[in-house]
Short mmCIF file of C-alpha atoms in Angstrom, two decimals:
data_model
loop_
_atom_site.label_atom_id
_atom_site.label_comp_id
_atom_site.label_asym_id
_atom_site.label_seq_id
_atom_site.Cartn_x
_atom_site.Cartn_y
_atom_site.Cartn_z
CA HIS A 1 157.86 142.80 76.22
CA PRO A 2 158.55 140.17 78.93
CA ARG A 3 154.93 140.12 80.12
CA ASP A 4 153.50 139.60 76.61
CA PRO A 5 152.39 136.09 75.59
CA PHE A 6 154.88 133.82 73.86
CA LEU A 7 154.32 132.91 70.23
CA CYS A 8 154.89 129.19 69.75
CA TYR A 9 155.26 127.23 66.53
CA ASP A 10 154.49 123.52 66.23
CA PRO A 11 156.64 122.23 63.35
CA TYR A 12 154.64 119.00 63.11
CA SER A 13 151.23 120.60 62.62
CA GLY A 14 152.36 123.98 61.32
CA ASP A 15 150.19 125.68 63.97
CA ILE A 16 151.15 128.93 65.66
CA TYR A 17 149.65 129.60 69.08
CA THR A 18 150.26 131.75 72.14
CA MET A 19 150.91 130.86 75.74
CA PRO A 20 150.92 133.31 78.63
CA SER A 21 154.17 134.53 80.13
CA PRO A 22 154.66 133.66 83.81
CA LEU A 23 155.74 137.25 84.29
CA THR A 24 152.18 138.54 83.87
CA SER A 25 151.66 137.81 87.57
CA LEU A 26 154.43 140.31 88.25
CA ALA A 27 152.74 143.07 86.24
CA HIS A 28 152.63 145.36 89.25
CA THR A 29 156.43 145.69 89.21
CA LYS A 30 158.37 147.66 86.64
CA THR A 31 161.67 145.93 87.38
CA ILE A 32 161.49 143.33 84.60
CA THR A 33 163.00 144.66 81.39
CA SER A 34 163.51 141.48 79.38
CA SER A 35 163.99 137.73 79.63
CA ALA A 36 166.45 135.09 78.45
CA VAL A 37 165.08 131.73 77.29
CA CYS A 38 166.39 128.24 76.53
CA VAL A 39 164.74 124.88 75.77
CA SER A 40 165.68 121.43 77.09
CA PRO A 41 165.68 118.25 74.97
CA ASP A 42 162.46 117.33 76.86
CA HIS A 43 160.85 120.49 75.40
CA ASP A 44 160.74 122.29 78.75
CA ILE A 45 161.17 126.05 78.33
CA TYR A 46 163.33 127.86 80.88
CA LEU A 47 162.86 131.60 81.30
CA ALA A 48 165.13 133.89 83.32
CA ALA A 49 163.74 137.37 84.02
CA GLN A 50 166.13 140.28 83.71
CA PRO A 51 167.37 141.95 85.86
CA ARG A 52 165.52 140.06 88.62
CA LYS A 53 166.57 136.66 90.01
CA ASP A 54 163.44 134.81 88.83
CA LEU A 55 163.77 131.49 87.00
CA TRP A 56 160.72 129.74 85.53
CA VAL A 57 160.06 126.50 83.67
CA TYR A 58 157.18 125.76 81.31
CA LYS A 59 156.19 122.09 81.22
CA PRO A 60 154.27 121.40 77.98
CA ALA A 61 152.78 118.13 79.27
CA GLN A 62 151.19 120.02 82.17
CA ASN A 63 150.64 123.24 80.18
CA SER A 64 151.83 125.29 83.14
CA TRP A 65 154.65 127.51 84.39
CA GLN A 66 156.44 126.80 87.66
CA GLN A 67 158.72 129.20 89.50
CA LEU A 68 162.06 127.63 90.41
CA ALA A 69 164.77 128.57 92.92
CA ASP A 70 165.91 132.19 92.56
CA ARG A 71 169.18 132.80 90.78
CA LEU A 72 172.18 133.93 92.79
CA LEU A 73 172.79 137.22 90.94
CA CYS A 74 170.70 139.93 89.35
CA ARG A 75 171.83 140.37 85.74
CA GLU A 76 170.80 142.06 82.54
CA GLY A 77 171.97 141.22 79.03
CA MET A 78 172.85 137.66 80.06
CA ASP A 79 172.75 134.41 78.12
CA VAL A 80 171.11 131.18 79.26
CA ALA A 81 171.78 127.61 78.08
CA TYR A 82 170.70 124.06 78.91
CA LEU A 83 173.20 121.17 78.98
CA ASN A 84 172.85 117.69 80.50
CA GLY A 85 170.31 118.59 83.18
CA TYR A 86 171.81 121.95 84.10
CA ILE A 87 170.87 125.54 83.28
CA TYR A 88 173.82 127.89 82.84
CA ILE A 89 173.47 131.66 83.23
CA LEU A 90 176.47 133.61 82.02
CA GLY A 91 177.60 137.05 81.00
CA GLY A 92 175.59 140.19 81.31
CA ARG A 93 176.03 143.18 83.55
CA ASP A 94 175.22 144.19 87.09
CA PRO A 95 171.96 146.16 86.74
CA ILE A 96 173.06 148.81 89.25
CA THR A 97 176.75 149.38 88.47
CA GLY A 98 176.80 148.28 84.82
CA VAL A 99 179.95 146.24 85.49
CA LYS A 100 180.37 143.16 83.28
CA LEU A 101 179.85 139.94 85.24
CA LYS A 102 182.31 137.08 84.79
CA GLU A 103 180.56 134.63 87.11
CA VAL A 104 178.71 131.65 85.67
CA GLU A 105 175.68 130.35 87.56
CA CYS A 106 174.83 126.64 87.29
CA TYR A 107 171.37 125.35 88.22
CA SER A 108 170.59 121.65 88.75
CA VAL A 109 167.18 120.85 87.28
CA GLN A 110 166.96 117.63 89.31
CA ARG A 111 167.74 119.28 92.67
CA ASN A 112 166.16 122.72 92.00
CA GLN A 113 169.34 124.20 93.40
CA TRP A 114 172.11 126.55 92.27
#
């Protein structure tokens, strides 16, 4: 479930630990059904809530989640990827009509802007 803690594995130590989901603060809403996740080369974890427009980043050095600029479209069943300082959100469906989405959203990590 999107509000459940994340299980994390440290390949260097072999430890498994949990970290809280940023979506726990949104527990009062039933609109979050899942999340899509990707990791940057700097080990930052990016989480996109579905079907909402939320985008979050977990910074391991600070051990904290930060909410970023809202995505442009609500989607469900989407994919998320990190490449050269950008987060790409693609595919999925409109959560109301069920129509497949062809648009690709591109987020600049440096500018916090879509």
